[in-house]
Short mmCIF file of C-alpha atoms in Angstrom, two decimals:
data_model
loop_
_atom_site.label_atom_id
_atom_site.label_comp_id
_atom_site.label_asym_id
_atom_site.label_seq_id
_atom_site.Cartn_x
_atom_site.Cartn_y
_atom_site.Cartn_z
CA MET A 850 164.87 143.35 13.08
CA SER A 851 163.09 143.77 16.46
CA GLN A 852 159.72 142.27 18.22
CA GLU A 853 158.75 142.71 21.41
CA THR A 854 159.71 140.01 23.91
CA VAL A 855 160.44 139.22 27.48
CA LYS A 856 163.84 139.67 28.60
CA TYR A 857 166.15 136.11 28.05
CA ASN A 858 167.73 135.04 31.14
CA ARG A 859 168.98 131.42 30.92
CA SER A 860 166.50 129.56 33.49
CA PHE A 861 166.37 126.02 35.18
CA ALA A 862 162.64 125.92 33.80
CA GLY A 863 164.01 126.27 30.35
CA SER A 864 166.65 124.06 30.80
CA ILE A 865 166.65 120.88 32.74
CA GLY A 866 162.33 121.78 33.58
CA ALA A 867 161.69 121.57 29.96
CA GLY A 868 164.27 118.79 29.02
CA MET A 869 162.36 116.56 31.75
CA LYS A 870 158.90 117.02 29.88
CA SER A 871 160.33 116.39 26.88
CA VAL A 872 162.59 113.15 27.84
CA PHE A 873 159.02 111.48 29.01
CA ALA A 874 157.56 112.97 25.93
CA GLY A 875 155.40 115.47 27.05
CA LYS A 876 151.97 116.08 25.28
CA GLY A 877 152.50 117.80 21.62
CA ARG A 878 155.72 118.86 22.35
CA ARG A 879 157.51 119.50 19.28
CA TYR A 880 161.56 120.01 18.54
CA TYR A 881 163.72 122.21 16.05
CA GLU A 882 166.48 121.10 14.07
CA LEU A 883 169.89 123.40 13.62
CA VAL A 884 171.41 122.29 10.21
CA HIS A 885 174.86 123.50 10.43
CA LYS A 886 176.22 125.01 6.75
CA THR A 887 179.52 126.03 7.88
CA ARG A 888 182.49 123.70 8.90
CA SER A 889 183.96 123.90 12.54
CA LYS A 890 185.56 121.99 14.69
CA TYR A 891 182.24 120.87 16.59
CA HIS A 892 180.05 120.32 13.67
CA GLN A 893 180.58 118.80 9.97
CA GLU A 894 178.93 120.94 7.02
CA GLY A 895 175.77 119.46 6.64
CA ALA A 896 175.10 118.18 10.35
CA VAL A 897 172.07 118.44 12.32
CA GLN A 898 171.33 119.24 16.02
CA LYS A 899 167.96 118.14 17.36
CA ILE A 900 166.83 120.69 20.15
CA ILE A 901 164.51 118.99 22.50
CA ILE A 902 164.81 122.01 25.21
CA ASP A 903 163.04 125.94 25.38
CA ASN A 904 166.35 127.86 26.10
CA ILE A 905 169.12 127.66 24.04
CA GLU A 906 172.43 129.59 23.88
CA ILE A 907 174.84 129.69 20.78
CA GLY A 908 178.57 131.08 21.23
CA ARG A 909 182.05 130.01 22.00
CA ASP A 910 181.22 129.56 25.76
CA PRO A 911 181.41 125.78 26.53
CA LYS A 912 178.37 125.92 28.41
CA CYS A 913 176.55 126.64 25.17
CA GLN A 914 174.79 124.28 23.73
CA VAL A 915 175.32 125.28 20.31
CA ARG A 916 179.41 126.13 20.15
CA PHE A 917 181.67 127.19 18.18
CA ASP A 918 185.45 127.31 18.52
CA GLU A 919 187.82 129.76 18.90
CA SER A 920 189.05 130.28 15.49
CA PHE A 921 185.24 132.17 14.73
CA THR A 922 186.73 135.15 16.51
CA THR A 923 183.67 137.57 15.38
CA VAL A 924 181.34 135.02 17.34
CA SER A 925 181.06 136.25 20.55
CA ARG A 926 181.29 133.71 23.71
CA ARG A 927 177.10 134.22 24.37
CA HIS A 928 176.49 135.35 21.00
CA ALA A 929 172.44 134.64 20.68
CA ALA A 930 170.02 132.37 22.02
CA ILE A 931 166.77 130.43 20.68
CA VAL A 932 163.87 130.85 22.91
CA LYS A 933 160.37 128.73 22.73
CA GLU A 934 157.40 131.21 22.79
CA GLY A 935 154.44 130.03 22.89
CA GLU A 936 153.99 127.43 20.16
CA GLY A 937 157.10 128.86 18.36
CA TRP A 938 160.66 129.90 18.78
CA LYS A 939 162.11 133.34 18.87
CA LEU A 940 166.05 134.42 17.88
CA VAL A 941 167.43 136.35 20.20
CA GLN A 942 170.42 138.63 20.30
CA LEU A 943 173.24 138.29 23.15
CA SER A 944 176.48 139.87 21.92
CA LYS A 945 176.90 143.34 22.44
CA THR A 946 179.61 143.76 19.81
CA ASN A 947 178.83 140.97 17.41
CA SER A 948 175.43 141.37 15.28
CA THR A 949 173.07 138.21 14.54
CA TYR A 950 171.60 137.96 10.87
CA LEU A 951 168.56 136.45 10.21
CA ASN A 952 167.81 135.38 6.36
CA GLY A 953 170.65 138.45 5.95
CA ASN A 954 168.91 141.05 7.98
CA ARG A 955 170.29 142.09 11.42
CA VAL A 956 168.75 141.62 14.54
CA SER A 957 168.60 144.35 16.94
CA ASP A 958 166.91 142.13 19.62
CA SER A 959 164.81 139.55 18.28
CA TRP A 960 162.48 138.07 15.92
CA TYR A 961 160.36 134.94 15.02
CA LEU A 962 162.01 131.96 13.84
CA GLN A 963 159.90 129.81 11.27
CA SER A 964 160.83 126.84 9.51
CA GLY A 965 163.44 127.37 6.76
CA ASP A 966 165.11 130.04 8.11
CA GLU A 967 168.69 130.95 7.81
CA ILE A 968 170.75 132.12 10.73
CA GLN A 969 174.24 133.45 10.88
CA LEU A 970 176.60 134.98 13.54
CA SER A 971 178.06 138.08 12.55
CA THR A 972 179.02 139.06 9.03
CA GLY A 973 180.96 136.46 7.30
CA GLY A 974 180.08 134.03 10.36
CA PRO A 975 179.18 130.43 10.35
CA LYS A 976 175.33 130.36 9.36
CA MET A 977 172.76 127.40 10.23
CA GLY A 978 169.61 126.41 9.21
CA PHE A 979 166.45 126.46 11.11
CA VAL A 980 164.15 123.30 10.77
CA VAL A 981 160.74 121.94 12.14
CA PRO A 982 159.96 118.99 11.11
CA GLN A 983 156.26 118.81 9.82
CA GLY A 984 153.73 116.40 11.39
CA ASP A 985 154.44 113.61 13.92
CA ALA A 986 158.07 113.75 12.68
CA GLY A 987 158.34 116.45 14.85
CA LEU A 988 157.18 115.63 18.16
CA VAL A 989 159.72 114.91 20.85
CA LYS A 990 157.94 111.72 21.22
CA SER A 991 159.33 110.53 17.77
CA ILE A 992 162.70 110.35 18.80
CA GLY A 993 164.16 107.46 21.26
CA LEU A 994 164.05 106.97 24.58
CA THR A 995 167.86 106.59 24.87
CA ASN A 996 168.24 109.60 22.15
CA ARG A 997 166.19 111.90 24.30
CA LEU A 998 168.19 111.10 27.29
CA ASN A 999 171.55 111.92 25.49
CA LEU A 1000 170.08 115.28 24.07
CA PHE A 1001 168.70 116.04 27.52
CA ARG A 1002 172.50 115.45 29.09
CA ARG A 1003 174.23 117.41 26.15
CA GLN A 1004 171.49 120.31 26.23
CA ALA A 1005 169.56 120.78 29.44
CA LEU A 1006 172.73 120.19 31.73
CA ARG A 1007 175.57 121.84 29.90
CA PRO A 1008 175.22 124.99 31.31
CA TYR A 1009 175.04 123.34 34.73
CA LYS A 1010 177.22 120.98 34.91
CA THR A 1011 180.44 122.28 36.10
CA ALA A 1012 178.95 122.67 39.76
CA LEU A 1013 177.14 119.41 39.34
CA TRP A 1014 179.88 117.48 38.39
CA CYS A 1015 181.84 119.54 40.81
CA LEU A 1016 179.65 117.89 43.88
CA LEU A 1017 179.36 114.44 42.06
CA GLY A 1018 183.19 114.19 41.89
CA ALA A 1019 183.42 114.75 45.26
CA LEU A 1020 181.18 112.53 46.48
CA LEU A 1021 182.31 109.55 44.04
CA ALA A 1022 185.71 110.54 45.36
CA LEU A 1023 184.38 109.60 48.53
CA CYS A 1024 182.75 106.55 47.84
CA VAL A 1025 186.33 105.00 46.47
CA ALA A 1026 187.51 105.97 49.89
CA GLY A 1027 184.80 104.36 52.23
CA GLY A 1028 181.47 105.96 52.81
CA TRP A 1029 182.12 106.18 55.97
CA LEU A 1030 184.38 109.05 55.56
CA PHE A 1031 181.68 111.54 54.07
CA ARG A 1032 180.36 112.72 57.31
CA ASP A 1033 183.58 113.52 58.74
CA GLN A 1034 184.81 115.69 55.68
CA SER A 1035 181.74 117.38 54.25
CA ASP A 1036 182.43 120.33 55.37
CA LYS A 1037 185.45 120.51 53.61
CA TYR A 1038 184.07 119.22 50.33
CA LYS A 1039 181.00 121.54 50.92
CA LYS A 1040 183.34 124.38 50.82
CA LEU A 1041 185.28 123.25 47.57
CA VAL A 1042 181.95 123.14 45.91
CA VAL A 1043 180.85 126.53 46.69
CA GLU A 1044 184.03 127.90 45.44
CA ALA A 1045 183.83 125.95 42.44
CA ALA A 1046 180.20 127.24 42.13
CA GLN A 1047 181.18 130.87 42.69
CA LYS A 1048 184.27 130.10 40.22
CA ASP A 1049 181.90 129.40 37.35
CA SER A 1050 179.41 131.98 38.00
CA LEU A 1051 176.30 129.72 38.55
CA ASN A 1052 174.63 131.36 41.71
CA GLN A 1053 172.75 132.82 39.12
CA VAL A 1054 170.15 130.22 39.34
CA LYS A 1055 167.61 131.65 42.63
CA MET A 1056 165.51 129.44 44.41
CA GLN A 1057 162.32 131.25 42.88
CA ASN A 1058 163.40 129.26 39.31
CA VAL A 1059 163.62 125.73 40.85
CA VAL A 1060 160.25 126.31 42.82
CA ASP A 1061 158.66 127.47 39.28
CA SER A 1062 160.76 124.93 37.18
CA LEU A 1063 159.55 121.95 39.50
CA SER A 1064 155.45 123.22 38.81
CA ASN A 1065 156.11 123.58 35.17
CA VAL A 1066 157.38 119.75 35.18
CA LYS A 1067 154.90 118.44 37.43
CA LEU A 1068 152.51 120.12 35.03
CA GLY A 1069 154.08 118.66 32.17
CA LEU A 1070 153.62 115.22 33.03
CA GLU A 1071 149.75 115.85 34.25
CA GLN A 1072 149.76 116.38 30.44
CA GLN A 1073 151.09 113.41 29.11
CA VAL A 1074 150.21 112.14 25.86
CA ASP A 1075 147.35 110.00 25.77
CA GLU A 1076 148.59 108.12 22.98
CA MET A 1077 151.46 106.64 24.87
CA ARG A 1078 149.26 105.14 27.49
CA LYS A 1079 147.24 103.36 24.78
CA LYS A 1080 150.87 102.17 23.39
CA LEU A 1081 151.81 101.01 27.04
CA LYS A 1082 148.44 99.71 28.05
CA SER A 1083 149.43 96.54 25.90
CA ASN A 1084 152.27 95.81 28.20
CA SER A 1085 150.21 95.73 31.22
CA ALA A 1086 149.15 91.98 30.80
CA ALA A 1087 152.88 90.78 30.90
CA ILE A 1088 153.95 93.32 33.57
CA ASN A 1089 151.19 91.90 36.03
CA GLY A 1090 152.30 88.94 35.67
CA LEU A 1091 155.63 89.62 36.60
CA LYS A 1092 154.53 91.40 39.28
CA LYS A 1093 153.67 87.87 41.27
CA GLN A 1094 155.91 87.35 44.30
CA VAL A 1095 158.53 84.48 44.20
CA ALA A 1096 156.10 81.16 45.24
CA PRO A 1097 157.84 79.48 48.21
CA ALA A 1098 158.49 76.00 47.25
CA SER A 1099 156.72 73.26 49.47
CA GLY A 1100 158.75 72.01 52.33
CA SER A 1101 161.18 74.15 54.40
CA SER A 1102 164.67 75.23 52.84
CA GLN A 1103 167.77 73.45 54.38
CA GLY A 1104 170.98 75.23 55.32
CA THR A 1105 172.04 77.51 58.16
CA LYS A 1106 170.70 80.97 59.62
CA PRO A 1107 172.02 84.06 58.11
CA GLY A 1108 175.08 85.31 59.81
CA THR A 1109 176.58 81.83 60.59
CA SER A 1110 178.83 79.84 58.72
CA SER A 1111 177.43 77.14 56.51
CA ALA A 1112 178.08 73.35 55.90
CA GLN A 1113 180.29 71.52 53.53
CA GLY A 1114 180.18 72.97 50.36
CA MET A 1115 180.16 71.59 46.64
CA LYS A 1116 183.25 69.47 45.83
CA SER A 1117 183.08 69.99 41.80
CA ILE A 1118 181.95 73.29 39.83
CA GLU A 1119 179.78 71.48 37.89
CA GLN A 1120 177.84 71.10 41.50
CA CYS A 1121 177.14 74.31 41.74
CA PHE A 1122 175.52 75.63 38.45
CA PRO A 1123 172.18 74.71 39.10
CA TYR A 1124 172.16 77.58 41.54
CA VAL A 1125 173.58 80.35 39.66
CA TYR A 1126 170.97 82.20 37.99
CA TYR A 1127 171.05 84.55 34.96
CA ILE A 1128 168.99 87.57 35.77
CA GLU A 1129 167.34 89.81 33.05
CA THR A 1130 165.27 92.98 33.17
CA GLU A 1131 161.84 92.69 31.48
CA ALA A 1132 159.71 95.70 32.30
CA PHE A 1133 159.80 98.92 34.82
CA GLU A 1134 157.39 101.40 36.17
CA ILE A 1135 157.99 104.68 36.62
CA THR A 1136 155.46 106.89 39.45
CA TYR A 1137 156.03 110.43 38.47
CA PRO A 1138 155.64 112.88 41.44
CA ASP A 1139 151.94 113.68 41.08
CA GLY A 1140 151.57 109.81 41.34
CA LYS A 1141 150.92 108.87 37.61
CA VAL A 1142 152.35 105.66 36.57
CA GLU A 1143 153.91 104.74 33.33
CA GLN A 1144 155.09 101.24 32.28
CA TYR A 1145 157.55 100.32 29.83
CA LYS A 1146 158.57 97.08 28.11
CA CYS A 1147 162.82 96.88 28.58
CA TRP A 1148 164.61 96.78 25.27
CA GLU A 1149 161.17 98.45 23.36
CA ASN A 1150 162.02 101.85 22.08
CA ASP A 1151 165.33 102.22 23.53
CA ALA A 1152 163.89 101.72 27.42
CA PRO A 1153 166.68 101.17 29.15
CA GLY A 1154 167.47 97.08 30.37
CA TRP A 1155 170.31 95.06 31.65
CA SER A 1156 171.60 91.69 32.68
CA GLY A 1157 173.20 90.34 35.46
CA THR A 1158 174.09 87.26 37.63
CA GLY A 1159 172.38 86.14 40.99
CA PHE A 1160 172.71 82.94 42.99
CA LEU A 1161 170.80 80.66 45.62
CA LEU A 1162 172.12 80.43 49.08
CA ASN A 1163 171.78 77.27 51.36
CA ASP A 1164 169.70 79.17 53.79
CA GLY A 1165 167.16 80.04 51.20
CA ARG A 1166 168.74 83.66 50.58
CA PHE A 1167 168.76 84.59 46.67
CA VAL A 1168 171.58 87.20 46.45
CA THR A 1169 173.08 89.12 43.55
CA ALA A 1170 174.54 93.01 43.81
CA ARG A 1171 172.75 95.73 44.61
CA HIS A 1172 173.88 97.32 41.17
CA VAL A 1173 171.92 94.60 39.13
CA ILE A 1174 168.62 95.50 41.14
CA GLU A 1175 168.74 99.20 41.28
CA GLY A 1176 170.84 100.25 38.49
CA TRP A 1177 170.08 103.94 39.01
CA GLN A 1178 171.99 104.27 41.99
CA PHE A 1179 175.00 103.42 40.36
CA TRP A 1180 174.81 105.30 37.28
CA LYS A 1181 178.38 106.66 37.37
CA SER A 1182 181.32 104.19 36.91
CA SER A 1183 184.91 104.46 35.93
CA SER A 1184 183.71 104.11 32.36
CA GLY A 1185 181.52 107.29 32.64
CA GLU A 1186 177.88 108.22 33.56
CA ASP A 1187 174.86 106.32 32.14
CA PRO A 1188 172.45 108.84 31.01
CA ASP A 1189 169.69 106.08 31.27
CA MET A 1190 170.40 105.41 35.03
CA LEU A 1191 171.02 109.00 35.77
CA TYR A 1192 167.57 110.77 34.80
CA LEU A 1193 166.00 107.53 36.42
CA ASN A 1194 168.12 108.54 39.73
CA THR A 1195 166.82 112.21 39.20
CA ILE A 1196 163.34 110.61 39.02
CA VAL A 1197 163.53 108.48 42.46
CA ASN A 1198 164.96 111.31 44.35
CA ASN A 1199 162.83 113.93 43.19
CA GLY A 1200 159.53 113.00 44.58
CA GLY A 1201 159.00 109.95 42.30
CA LYS A 1202 159.23 106.07 42.08
CA VAL A 1203 161.45 103.10 39.78
CA LYS A 1204 160.43 99.94 39.86
CA TYR A 1205 162.14 97.12 37.76
CA TYR A 1206 161.19 93.30 37.01
CA PHE A 1207 163.08 90.77 36.28
CA ASN A 1208 163.05 87.24 35.34
CA CYS A 1209 165.52 84.69 36.51
CA TYR A 1210 166.62 81.21 34.92
CA SER A 1211 168.85 78.69 35.86
CA THR A 1212 170.51 75.72 34.48
CA SER A 1213 168.37 73.71 36.71
CA GLY A 1214 165.07 75.00 35.14
CA THR A 1215 163.87 76.46 38.69
CA ASN A 1216 162.94 79.89 36.95
CA PHE A 1217 160.98 82.84 38.80
CA SER A 1218 160.11 86.36 38.38
CA CYS A 1219 160.96 89.16 41.03
CA SER A 1220 160.94 92.66 41.25
CA SER A 1221 163.44 95.31 42.55
CA THR A 1222 161.22 96.26 45.64
CA ASP A 1223 161.38 92.31 46.74
CA PHE A 1224 165.10 92.77 47.39
CA LYS A 1225 166.62 94.39 51.09
CA VAL A 1226 169.58 96.33 50.26
CA ASN A 1227 171.41 98.61 52.66
CA ARG A 1228 171.27 102.60 51.85
CA SER A 1229 172.81 103.71 54.97
CA GLN A 1230 176.02 104.74 53.16
CA ASP A 1231 174.76 106.56 49.93
CA GLN A 1232 175.87 109.60 49.18
CA SER A 1233 173.35 112.29 48.36
CA GLY A 1234 173.39 116.21 47.48
CA VAL A 1235 171.48 119.00 45.30
CA SER A 1236 172.94 120.50 42.86
CA GLU A 1237 172.73 124.55 42.69
CA ASP A 1238 169.89 124.19 40.33
CA GLY A 1239 167.56 122.17 43.13
CA ILE A 1240 168.22 118.49 41.48
CA ARG A 1241 168.28 115.65 44.11
CA PHE A 1242 170.73 113.18 43.57
CA SER A 1243 171.90 109.94 45.36
CA HIS A 1244 174.48 107.27 44.79
CA GLY A 1245 175.56 103.71 46.08
CA VAL A 1246 178.79 102.85 47.38
CA VAL A 1247 181.01 99.85 46.76
CA THR A 1248 180.89 98.66 50.43
CA THR A 1249 177.22 98.27 50.27
CA ASP A 1250 176.80 97.02 46.75
CA PHE A 1251 174.37 93.78 47.51
CA ALA A 1252 170.98 92.69 47.55
CA TYR A 1253 169.15 89.57 48.48
CA MET A 1254 165.86 88.55 48.89
CA ARG A 1255 163.90 85.80 50.88
CA THR A 1256 162.65 82.45 49.16
CA GLY A 1257 161.20 79.37 50.05
CA LEU A 1258 163.49 77.15 47.42
CA SER A 1259 165.24 74.15 48.53
CA GLY A 1260 168.61 73.58 47.95
CA GLY A 1261 171.71 76.38 47.28
CA LEU A 1262 175.13 77.04 47.96
CA ALA A 1263 177.43 77.01 51.08
CA PHE A 1264 178.82 80.18 52.18
CA ASP A 1265 180.94 81.27 54.85
CA ASP A 1266 180.62 84.88 56.23
CA VAL A 1267 183.78 84.36 58.86
CA LYS A 1268 186.69 83.22 56.55
CA CYS A 1269 185.67 85.71 53.65
CA ASP A 1270 186.78 88.72 55.56
CA GLN A 1271 190.26 86.84 56.39
CA LEU A 1272 191.31 85.73 53.06
CA LYS A 1273 195.28 85.73 52.36
CA ILE A 1274 197.12 87.49 49.57
CA LYS A 1275 197.50 85.20 46.57
CA THR A 1276 194.68 82.98 47.40
CA GLU A 1277 192.88 81.78 44.01
CA LEU A 1278 189.39 82.16 43.82
CA THR A 1279 186.63 81.07 41.19
CA VAL A 1280 183.73 83.18 39.89
CA LEU A 1281 180.66 82.14 37.84
CA GLY A 1282 178.37 83.96 35.93
CA PHE A 1283 177.13 85.26 32.45
CA PRO A 1284 179.93 87.75 31.50
CA LEU A 1285 178.53 89.71 28.69
CA GLY A 1286 175.51 87.53 28.49
CA GLU A 1287 177.54 84.54 27.47
CA GLY A 1288 176.69 81.20 28.69
CA VAL A 1289 172.58 81.94 27.84
CA ASN A 1290 171.71 80.36 24.27
CA SER A 1291 168.05 79.99 25.32
CA ILE A 1292 165.90 80.20 28.77
CA ASN A 1293 166.34 76.29 28.49
CA ASP A 1294 170.21 76.52 27.44
CA ILE A 1295 171.92 77.99 30.03
CA LYS A 1296 175.36 77.28 31.47
CA PRO A 1297 177.01 79.86 33.61
CA ILE A 1298 180.92 80.76 32.68
CA TYR A 1299 183.88 80.39 35.00
CA GLY A 1300 186.18 83.22 36.21
CA ASN A 1301 189.00 83.62 38.41
CA ALA A 1302 190.59 86.24 40.57
CA THR A 1303 193.56 86.47 42.89
CA VAL A 1304 193.26 87.89 46.33
CA ALA A 1305 195.38 91.05 46.27
CA SER A 1306 195.48 91.85 50.01
CA ASP A 1307 195.05 90.23 53.23
CA GLY A 1308 191.97 90.59 55.13
CA LEU A 1309 189.28 93.34 53.83
CA GLN A 1310 190.50 96.55 52.15
CA ARG A 1311 188.32 99.58 52.86
CA GLY A 1312 185.22 96.97 53.42
CA ARG A 1313 185.55 94.82 50.43
CA ILE A 1314 187.71 92.08 48.90
CA LEU A 1315 190.48 93.58 46.46
CA THR A 1316 191.44 91.04 43.65
CA THR A 1317 193.82 91.06 40.95
CA ASN A 1318 194.12 88.82 37.88
CA THR A 1319 190.39 89.69 38.00
CA ASN A 1320 188.56 87.71 34.73
CA THR A 1321 185.23 89.01 34.92
CA GLU A 1322 183.06 91.51 32.54
CA HIS A 1323 179.84 93.11 32.91
CA GLY A 1324 177.17 90.58 33.24
CA ASN A 1325 179.36 88.91 36.29
CA SER A 1326 178.22 91.30 38.03
CA GLY A 1327 176.21 89.63 41.40
CA GLY A 1328 177.82 86.55 40.94
CA PRO A 1329 179.01 84.27 43.18
CA VAL A 1330 182.84 84.10 44.67
CA PHE A 1331 184.24 81.09 45.83
CA TYR A 1332 187.23 79.62 47.76
CA ASN A 1333 188.28 75.89 48.20
CA ASP A 1334 188.33 75.06 52.15
CA GLU A 1335 190.40 72.79 53.86
CA LYS A 1336 188.43 69.83 52.37
CA GLY A 1337 188.71 71.45 48.96
CA ASP A 1338 185.13 71.84 49.08
CA LEU A 1339 183.95 75.20 46.64
CA VAL A 1340 182.10 77.70 49.66
CA VAL A 1341 180.72 81.14 48.77
CA VAL A 1342 183.09 84.17 50.15
CA GLY A 1343 181.51 87.19 48.14
CA ILE A 1344 179.74 88.64 45.48
CA VAL A 1345 181.47 90.24 42.29
CA SER A 1346 181.07 93.84 42.72
CA GLY A 1347 182.79 95.38 39.96
CA GLY A 1348 186.25 96.04 37.99
CA ARG A 1349 188.47 98.72 38.68
CA GLY A 1350 190.35 99.41 35.36
CA SER A 1351 191.47 96.22 33.26
CA ASN A 1352 192.88 94.22 36.45
CA LEU A 1353 191.79 94.90 39.97
CA GLY A 1354 188.26 93.66 40.84
CA ASN A 1355 185.80 94.37 43.84
CA ILE A 1356 184.48 91.39 46.05
CA ILE A 1357 181.60 92.51 48.40
CA PRO A 1358 182.45 89.57 51.66
CA MET A 1359 179.20 87.75 52.65
CA SER A 1360 179.77 89.00 56.25
CA ARG A 1361 178.31 92.32 54.87
CA VAL A 1362 175.18 90.40 53.45
CA ARG A 1363 172.95 91.02 56.36
#
């Protein structure tokens, strides 16, 4: 079986370019399913794989999107490919030693696929059914956003992930060691990354592929489905309401100027409660490289959202962790990568914009809304790079994991931006926040949760307060960290950044928040 077809080459456009269009539900884009009829290490019998990109490879190579284990000795490393052509797909023979069969007939070059076809890799090898869901169920937009992102990660990035993660691994190692080391060591790491890329034979992707693929992405974005716009239009009123800036309270705020130590703190932990806020994402906007804007409500249709903690200082600043405000800049952590945030990061770094809207609630009833663009952040130490495929990315570092905005609100927590750099080992610290969303029964029933930590080493460690016996969870991020001064008053010395393992914690000192 053979038909004329464009010679197959693994391409950026068919993988990442097509994947980006699928993630954002390009107009009329369809997907297909591979139904596994043979049990293997990677696939149960009857398991279904949804394929949302234009080019996939099948074989035993780890880069293949449909992979079989080494027990299938007659399956080649790169055995066959399925390639989108026009409105349909073709099965392409890649192996020079092992045959591919379509409905029992040997494929010598390529052949069009029809829904219901059976693919077999070599005589007696594994079989798969090719199924194209009919109607709206076969449109990529019918797959939830989070699932699309996960499919993108597994399918579009798989052929290129080694070189990308080598570069990211180097950058993240530098983040842990301290952002300032990056410039001194950049040549060394670039050399390592280049060597890794060469060993993995990834230099085959040429710059012209990158240019063509970005053009394809732009074209796809320009053709986004009108139905999605209609669906999202209902969110516009709510989102427009969230765009209002925080209204200054009457009268001037009381407290010290930024960069100076504050006056007397609170005597009891309960006195601090009114100034500790639960932060929850409400909606977000994506501005694509072509200028088109789409709006989403968080938590609907798997749209990504999160929560955290913030607090009001007595100089009128509202403070939190930067990763609470710009989650897409901290998509990689000790627990792994967050695919939602990774792809928002690629949008931001490749000509687009992302803007999140937040609601902030406190036990005092002083609630307000704000957006990520209201906050001042420090991007000077962010680590950035470009993969071999031309995808730009970046990542924030621990030492600049803070964000603040000016308000006209009065009252607030006292802080110390001198003592915070001089804390002694074994100093006991108090933490307030909303771990795992606890402490929030409703917007009218909010009370922050108490936590604690112990200073693990004298002074600062690589620009942050390192703690042990750290009693924090997800959701504590951005919360205030107190110590008891000589008078026994509670004074803020830092911000919860994130944990390191199950015991250590990173606290951003108040001296950095400027």
